[in-house]
């Protein structure tokens, strides 16, 4: 559930001594900062996160429609989110990472792990964080057996994301996956077979061997 509240007003402009910020500059800074109230109902925790408006819209495109494009018309925007506070903290650290260095060398870059990647994947897909979604999909391909062994719910993965994961595997790789309780293997296999079939039919159509 997402909600926002906004108010408009004007800031007084007065001369100030050198080295001090004017009320106008403070107002401008406030306009560019978004407060995100996270409510973790399962843990009964509430926590506020702060992020620059432009950065939030750039990294979490889901929020773009909730934020005024002209900051002059909106001095305050508060967004309320209901989710796991640890997952949202991970996402905010990713958003505010140092982009001037490669991800592998970035010291403040949060790490994906077998027990958090599915939650990160589902959340980043919902928030339209396309680059992070791709990182999570590739991580799933590389660490699928560990992820299946971890205590995570894989039933919430969308069909589209499941297809994108399956496309990275060969059928032989899927067969080799260790999944004693069949949490994911059968779904992955079915998506892979369907994707390969569609790809094969498209190739036949392009070659003129079948008529659509």
PDB file of C-alpha atoms in Angstrom:
ATOM      1  CA  UNK A   1       0.000   0.000   0.000  1.00  0.00           C
ATOM      2  CA  UNK A   2       1.375   3.350  -1.020  1.00  0.00           C
ATOM      3  CA  UNK A   3       0.151   6.794  -0.127  1.00  0.00           C
ATOM      4  CA  UNK A   4       1.480  10.307  -0.309  1.00  0.00           C
ATOM      5  CA  UNK A   5       0.645  13.634   1.193  1.00  0.00           C
ATOM      6  CA  UNK A   6       1.744  17.019  -0.013  1.00  0.00           C
ATOM      7  CA  UNK A   7       1.472  20.632   0.975  1.00  0.00           C
ATOM      8  CA  UNK A   8       2.446  23.835  -0.739  1.00  0.00           C
ATOM      9  CA  UNK A   9       3.740  27.077   0.602  1.00  0.00           C
ATOM     10  CA  UNK A  10       6.391  29.739   0.154  1.00  0.00           C
ATOM     11  CA  UNK A  11       9.710  30.276   1.863  1.00  0.00           C
ATOM     12  CA  UNK A  12      10.948  33.693   2.986  1.00  0.00           C
ATOM     13  CA  UNK A  13      14.049  34.979   1.263  1.00  0.00           C
ATOM     14  CA  UNK A  14      16.360  36.959   3.539  1.00  0.00           C
ATOM     15  CA  UNK A  15      20.023  37.942   3.368  1.00  0.00           C
ATOM     16  CA  UNK A  16      22.216  35.806   5.591  1.00  0.00           C
ATOM     17  CA  UNK A  17      25.805  35.913   6.657  1.00  0.00           C
ATOM     18  CA  UNK A  18      28.350  34.013   4.581  1.00  0.00           C
ATOM     19  CA  UNK A  19      28.531  30.337   5.529  1.00  0.00           C
ATOM     20  CA  UNK A  20      24.904  30.063   6.607  1.00  0.00           C
ATOM     21  CA  UNK A  21      22.133  28.491   4.587  1.00  0.00           C
ATOM     22  CA  UNK A  22      19.128  30.684   3.827  1.00  0.00           C
ATOM     23  CA  UNK A  23      15.591  29.582   4.525  1.00  0.00           C
ATOM     24  CA  UNK A  24      15.094  29.392   0.790  1.00  0.00           C
ATOM     25  CA  UNK A  25      17.985  26.971   0.329  1.00  0.00           C
ATOM     26  CA  UNK A  26      16.766  24.850   3.246  1.00  0.00           C
ATOM     27  CA  UNK A  27      13.324  24.763   1.665  1.00  0.00           C
ATOM     28  CA  UNK A  28      14.830  23.682  -1.662  1.00  0.00           C
ATOM     29  CA  UNK A  29      16.719  20.883   0.067  1.00  0.00           C
ATOM     30  CA  UNK A  30      13.551  19.763   1.830  1.00  0.00           C
ATOM     31  CA  UNK A  31      11.657  19.762  -1.458  1.00  0.00           C
ATOM     32  CA  UNK A  32      14.241  17.406  -2.937  1.00  0.00           C
ATOM     33  CA  UNK A  33      14.136  14.946  -0.022  1.00  0.00           C
ATOM     34  CA  UNK A  34      11.500  12.233   0.150  1.00  0.00           C
ATOM     35  CA  UNK A  35      10.552  10.615   3.451  1.00  0.00           C
ATOM     36  CA  UNK A  36       9.514   6.980   3.137  1.00  0.00           C
ATOM     37  CA  UNK A  37       7.682   5.517   6.124  1.00  0.00           C
ATOM     38  CA  UNK A  38       8.133   1.740   6.204  1.00  0.00           C
ATOM     39  CA  UNK A  39       5.742  -0.315   8.274  1.00  0.00           C
ATOM     40  CA  UNK A  40       6.844  -3.894   8.946  1.00  0.00           C
ATOM     41  CA  UNK A  41       3.676  -5.426  10.364  1.00  0.00           C
ATOM     42  CA  UNK A  42       5.162  -8.882  10.916  1.00  0.00           C
ATOM     43  CA  UNK A  43       7.963  -7.495  13.092  1.00  0.00           C
ATOM     44  CA  UNK A  44       5.853  -4.596  14.425  1.00  0.00           C
ATOM     45  CA  UNK A  45       8.541  -2.099  13.411  1.00  0.00           C
ATOM     46  CA  UNK A  46       8.181   1.343  11.827  1.00  0.00           C
ATOM     47  CA  UNK A  47      11.209   3.049  10.290  1.00  0.00           C
ATOM     48  CA  UNK A  48      11.716   6.189   8.209  1.00  0.00           C
ATOM     49  CA  UNK A  49      14.065   6.374   5.243  1.00  0.00           C
ATOM     50  CA  UNK A  50      15.184   9.534   3.432  1.00  0.00           C
ATOM     51  CA  UNK A  51      16.162   9.742  -0.206  1.00  0.00           C
ATOM     52  CA  UNK A  52      16.724  12.478  -2.785  1.00  0.00           C
ATOM     53  CA  UNK A  53      13.708  12.793  -5.049  1.00  0.00           C
ATOM     54  CA  UNK A  54      15.656  12.520  -8.316  1.00  0.00           C
ATOM     55  CA  UNK A  55      17.581   9.464  -7.106  1.00  0.00           C
ATOM     56  CA  UNK A  56      14.427   7.740  -5.917  1.00  0.00           C
ATOM     57  CA  UNK A  57      12.655   8.283  -9.238  1.00  0.00           C
ATOM     58  CA  UNK A  58      15.741   7.174 -11.176  1.00  0.00           C
ATOM     59  CA  UNK A  59      16.261   3.957  -9.222  1.00  0.00           C
ATOM     60  CA  UNK A  60      12.699   3.054  -8.153  1.00  0.00           C
ATOM     61  CA  UNK A  61      10.607   3.986 -11.170  1.00  0.00           C
ATOM     62  CA  UNK A  62       7.432   2.794  -9.455  1.00  0.00           C
ATOM     63  CA  UNK A  63       7.426   5.997  -7.392  1.00  0.00           C
ATOM     64  CA  UNK A  64       7.653   8.322 -10.410  1.00  0.00           C
ATOM     65  CA  UNK A  65       3.866   8.485 -10.786  1.00  0.00           C
ATOM     66  CA  UNK A  66       3.476   9.364  -7.101  1.00  0.00           C
ATOM     67  CA  UNK A  67       5.913  12.260  -7.126  1.00  0.00           C
ATOM     68  CA  UNK A  68       5.245  15.698  -8.612  1.00  0.00           C
ATOM     69  CA  UNK A  69       7.550  16.405 -11.527  1.00  0.00           C
ATOM     70  CA  UNK A  70       7.685  20.089 -10.600  1.00  0.00           C
ATOM     71  CA  UNK A  71       9.061  20.395  -7.059  1.00  0.00           C
ATOM     72  CA  UNK A  72       7.847  24.001  -6.868  1.00  0.00           C
ATOM     73  CA  UNK A  73       4.317  22.654  -6.500  1.00  0.00           C
ATOM     74  CA  UNK A  74       5.116  20.185  -3.776  1.00  0.00           C
ATOM     75  CA  UNK A  75       7.201  21.023  -0.721  1.00  0.00           C
ATOM     76  CA  UNK A  76       6.576  17.804   1.177  1.00  0.00           C
ATOM     77  CA  UNK A  77       5.936  14.276  -0.023  1.00  0.00           C
ATOM     78  CA  UNK A  78       5.637  11.395   2.409  1.00  0.00           C
ATOM     79  CA  UNK A  79       5.311   7.843   1.114  1.00  0.00           C
ATOM     80  CA  UNK A  80       4.112   4.959   3.259  1.00  0.00           C
ATOM     81  CA  UNK A  81       5.176   1.416   2.382  1.00  0.00           C
ATOM     82  CA  UNK A  82       4.187  -1.853   4.027  1.00  0.00           C
ATOM     83  CA  UNK A  83       7.018  -4.356   3.691  1.00  0.00           C
ATOM     84  CA  UNK A  84       9.889  -6.102   5.469  1.00  0.00           C
ATOM     85  CA  UNK A  85      12.035  -3.320   6.913  1.00  0.00           C
ATOM     86  CA  UNK A  86      15.282  -5.264   6.411  1.00  0.00           C
ATOM     87  CA  UNK A  87      14.524  -5.784   2.721  1.00  0.00           C
ATOM     88  CA  UNK A  88      13.693  -2.102   2.219  1.00  0.00           C
ATOM     89  CA  UNK A  89      16.869  -1.114   4.070  1.00  0.00           C
ATOM     90  CA  UNK A  90      18.808  -3.338   1.625  1.00  0.00           C
ATOM     91  CA  UNK A  91      17.081  -1.676  -1.317  1.00  0.00           C
ATOM     92  CA  UNK A  92      17.835   1.832  -0.029  1.00  0.00           C
ATOM     93  CA  UNK A  93      21.507   0.968   0.434  1.00  0.00           C
ATOM     94  CA  UNK A  94      21.534  -0.251  -3.161  1.00  0.00           C
ATOM     95  CA  UNK A  95      19.847   2.957  -4.347  1.00  0.00           C
ATOM     96  CA  UNK A  96      22.379   5.114  -2.471  1.00  0.00           C
ATOM     97  CA  UNK A  97      25.436   3.080  -3.489  1.00  0.00           C
ATOM     98  CA  UNK A  98      28.556   4.727  -4.885  1.00  0.00           C
ATOM     99  CA  UNK A  99      28.073   4.566  -8.657  1.00  0.00           C
ATOM    100  CA  UNK A 100      31.513   6.022  -9.394  1.00  0.00           C
ATOM    101  CA  UNK A 101      33.170   2.623  -8.888  1.00  0.00           C
ATOM    102  CA  UNK A 102      32.336  -0.849 -10.258  1.00  0.00           C
ATOM    103  CA  UNK A 103      29.792  -2.787  -8.202  1.00  0.00           C
ATOM    104  CA  UNK A 104      32.376  -5.416  -7.214  1.00  0.00           C
ATOM    105  CA  UNK A 105      34.617  -2.696  -5.719  1.00  0.00           C
ATOM    106  CA  UNK A 106      31.847  -0.649  -4.100  1.00  0.00           C
ATOM    107  CA  UNK A 107      32.256  -0.876  -0.318  1.00  0.00           C
ATOM    108  CA  UNK A 108      28.714   0.264   0.498  1.00  0.00           C
ATOM    109  CA  UNK A 109      27.087  -2.057  -2.043  1.00  0.00           C
ATOM    110  CA  UNK A 110      24.775  -4.495  -0.209  1.00  0.00           C
ATOM    111  CA  UNK A 111      25.317  -8.165  -0.974  1.00  0.00           C
ATOM    112  CA  UNK A 112      22.872 -10.664  -2.362  1.00  0.00           C
ATOM    113  CA  UNK A 113      22.639 -13.942  -0.490  1.00  0.00           C
ATOM    114  CA  UNK A 114      20.731 -17.161  -0.974  1.00  0.00           C
ATOM    115  CA  UNK A 115      18.322 -16.287   1.844  1.00  0.00           C
ATOM    116  CA  UNK A 116      17.462 -12.767   0.648  1.00  0.00           C
ATOM    117  CA  UNK A 117      17.677 -12.779  -3.166  1.00  0.00           C
ATOM    118  CA  UNK A 118      14.083 -13.925  -3.760  1.00  0.00           C
ATOM    119  CA  UNK A 119      12.651 -11.176  -1.548  1.00  0.00           C
ATOM    120  CA  UNK A 120      14.942  -8.634  -3.211  1.00  0.00           C
ATOM    121  CA  UNK A 121      13.941  -9.917  -6.653  1.00  0.00           C
ATOM    122  CA  UNK A 122      10.203  -9.707  -5.971  1.00  0.00           C
ATOM    123  CA  UNK A 123      10.479  -6.252  -4.379  1.00  0.00           C
ATOM    124  CA  UNK A 124      12.737  -4.831  -7.091  1.00  0.00           C
ATOM    125  CA  UNK A 125      10.406  -6.144  -9.793  1.00  0.00           C
ATOM    126  CA  UNK A 126       7.436  -4.450  -8.094  1.00  0.00           C
ATOM    127  CA  UNK A 127       9.364  -1.175  -7.680  1.00  0.00           C
ATOM    128  CA  UNK A 128      10.502  -1.307 -11.345  1.00  0.00           C
ATOM    129  CA  UNK A 129      14.210  -1.479 -10.516  1.00  0.00           C
ATOM    130  CA  UNK A 130      15.134  -3.102 -13.822  1.00  0.00           C
ATOM    131  CA  UNK A 131      18.910  -3.236 -13.357  1.00  0.00           C
ATOM    132  CA  UNK A 132      18.582  -4.868  -9.926  1.00  0.00           C
ATOM    133  CA  UNK A 133      16.022  -7.346 -11.254  1.00  0.00           C
ATOM    134  CA  UNK A 134      18.575  -8.453 -13.843  1.00  0.00           C
ATOM    135  CA  UNK A 135      21.290  -8.804 -11.187  1.00  0.00           C
ATOM    136  CA  UNK A 136      18.956 -10.960  -9.078  1.00  0.00           C
ATOM    137  CA  UNK A 137      17.995 -13.142 -12.049  1.00  0.00           C
ATOM    138  CA  UNK A 138      21.653 -13.787 -12.867  1.00  0.00           C
ATOM    139  CA  UNK A 139      22.354 -14.558  -9.197  1.00  0.00           C
ATOM    140  CA  UNK A 140      19.510 -17.088  -9.218  1.00  0.00           C
ATOM    141  CA  UNK A 141      21.057 -18.790 -12.236  1.00  0.00           C
ATOM    142  CA  UNK A 142      24.437 -19.043 -10.537  1.00  0.00           C
ATOM    143  CA  UNK A 143      23.210 -20.094  -7.070  1.00  0.00           C
ATOM    144  CA  UNK A 144      19.887 -21.840  -7.653  1.00  0.00           C
ATOM    145  CA  UNK A 145      20.620 -24.934  -5.540  1.00  0.00           C
ATOM    146  CA  UNK A 146      21.640 -22.840  -2.507  1.00  0.00           C
ATOM    147  CA  UNK A 147      18.554 -20.648  -2.939  1.00  0.00           C
ATOM    148  CA  UNK A 148      16.248 -23.664  -3.040  1.00  0.00           C
ATOM    149  CA  UNK A 149      17.892 -24.982   0.142  1.00  0.00           C
ATOM    150  CA  UNK A 150      17.377 -21.634   1.905  1.00  0.00           C
ATOM    151  CA  UNK A 151      14.196 -20.938   3.918  1.00  0.00           C
ATOM    152  CA  UNK A 152      12.520 -18.707   1.329  1.00  0.00           C
ATOM    153  CA  UNK A 153       9.120 -18.646  -0.359  1.00  0.00           C
ATOM    154  CA  UNK A 154       9.504 -18.950  -4.121  1.00  0.00           C
ATOM    155  CA  UNK A 155       5.789 -19.097  -4.894  1.00  0.00           C
ATOM    156  CA  UNK A 156       5.483 -15.311  -5.314  1.00  0.00           C
ATOM    157  CA  UNK A 157       7.838 -15.118  -8.291  1.00  0.00           C
ATOM    158  CA  UNK A 158       5.888 -13.840 -11.291  1.00  0.00           C
ATOM    159  CA  UNK A 159       5.531 -15.896 -14.449  1.00  0.00           C
ATOM    160  CA  UNK A 160       7.541 -13.368 -16.446  1.00  0.00           C
ATOM    161  CA  UNK A 161      10.451 -13.399 -13.990  1.00  0.00           C
ATOM    162  CA  UNK A 162      10.322 -17.195 -13.845  1.00  0.00           C
ATOM    163  CA  UNK A 163      10.575 -17.304 -17.646  1.00  0.00           C
ATOM    164  CA  UNK A 164      13.573 -14.957 -17.624  1.00  0.00           C
ATOM    165  CA  UNK A 165      15.323 -17.154 -15.054  1.00  0.00           C
ATOM    166  CA  UNK A 166      14.534 -20.309 -17.041  1.00  0.00           C
ATOM    167  CA  UNK A 167      15.976 -18.846 -20.233  1.00  0.00           C
ATOM    168  CA  UNK A 168      19.427 -18.673 -18.619  1.00  0.00           C
ATOM    169  CA  UNK A 169      19.437 -22.434 -18.003  1.00  0.00           C
ATOM    170  CA  UNK A 170      19.906 -25.366 -20.314  1.00  0.00           C
ATOM    171  CA  UNK A 171      17.625 -28.363 -19.778  1.00  0.00           C
ATOM    172  CA  UNK A 172      20.666 -30.309 -18.574  1.00  0.00           C
ATOM    173  CA  UNK A 173      21.384 -27.663 -15.924  1.00  0.00           C
ATOM    174  CA  UNK A 174      17.806 -27.802 -14.684  1.00  0.00           C
ATOM    175  CA  UNK A 175      17.978 -31.590 -14.439  1.00  0.00           C
ATOM    176  CA  UNK A 176      21.078 -31.245 -12.236  1.00  0.00           C
ATOM    177  CA  UNK A 177      19.381 -28.898  -9.744  1.00  0.00           C
ATOM    178  CA  UNK A 178      19.059 -30.330  -6.236  1.00  0.00           C
ATOM    179  CA  UNK A 179      15.429 -29.811  -5.216  1.00  0.00           C
ATOM    180  CA  UNK A 180      14.223 -32.702  -3.063  1.00  0.00           C
ATOM    181  CA  UNK A 181      10.872 -31.090  -2.217  1.00  0.00           C
ATOM    182  CA  UNK A 182      10.417 -29.756  -5.762  1.00  0.00           C
ATOM    183  CA  UNK A 183      10.032 -26.156  -4.612  1.00  0.00           C
ATOM    184  CA  UNK A 184      11.105 -24.744  -7.949  1.00  0.00           C
ATOM    185  CA  UNK A 185      12.552 -27.326 -10.330  1.00  0.00           C
ATOM    186  CA  UNK A 186       9.317 -28.432 -12.026  1.00  0.00           C
ATOM    187  CA  UNK A 187       8.189 -24.837 -12.590  1.00  0.00           C
ATOM    188  CA  UNK A 188      11.572 -23.928 -14.006  1.00  0.00           C
ATOM    189  CA  UNK A 189      11.579 -26.967 -16.284  1.00  0.00           C
ATOM    190  CA  UNK A 190       8.071 -26.208 -17.594  1.00  0.00           C
ATOM    191  CA  UNK A 191       8.949 -22.581 -18.346  1.00  0.00           C
ATOM    192  CA  UNK A 192      12.159 -23.609 -20.094  1.00  0.00           C
ATOM    193  CA  UNK A 193      10.392 -26.164 -22.310  1.00  0.00           C
ATOM    194  CA  UNK A 194       7.675 -23.643 -23.223  1.00  0.00           C
ATOM    195  CA  UNK A 195      10.213 -20.876 -23.953  1.00  0.00           C
ATOM    196  CA  UNK A 196      12.309 -23.210 -26.129  1.00  0.00           C
ATOM    197  CA  UNK A 197       9.207 -24.337 -28.011  1.00  0.00           C
ATOM    198  CA  UNK A 198       8.158 -20.745 -28.731  1.00  0.00           C
ATOM    199  CA  UNK A 199      11.700 -19.923 -29.860  1.00  0.00           C
ATOM    200  CA  UNK A 200      11.736 -22.974 -32.158  1.00  0.00           C
ATOM    201  CA  UNK A 201       8.351 -22.091 -33.703  1.00  0.00           C
ATOM    202  CA  UNK A 202       9.440 -18.494 -34.276  1.00  0.00           C
ATOM    203  CA  UNK A 203      12.534 -19.702 -36.106  1.00  0.00           C
ATOM    204  CA  UNK A 204      10.384 -21.906 -38.320  1.00  0.00           C
ATOM    205  CA  UNK A 205       8.070 -18.987 -39.100  1.00  0.00           C
ATOM    206  CA  UNK A 206      10.979 -16.758 -40.041  1.00  0.00           C
ATOM    207  CA  UNK A 207      12.416 -19.419 -42.297  1.00  0.00           C
ATOM    208  CA  UNK A 208       9.043 -19.879 -44.005  1.00  0.00           C
ATOM    209  CA  UNK A 209       8.748 -23.546 -43.032  1.00  0.00           C
ATOM    210  CA  UNK A 210       5.412 -22.961 -41.290  1.00  0.00           C
ATOM    211  CA  UNK A 211       2.650 -20.456 -42.000  1.00  0.00           C
ATOM    212  CA  UNK A 212       1.215 -18.510 -39.090  1.00  0.00           C
TER     213      UNK A 212
END
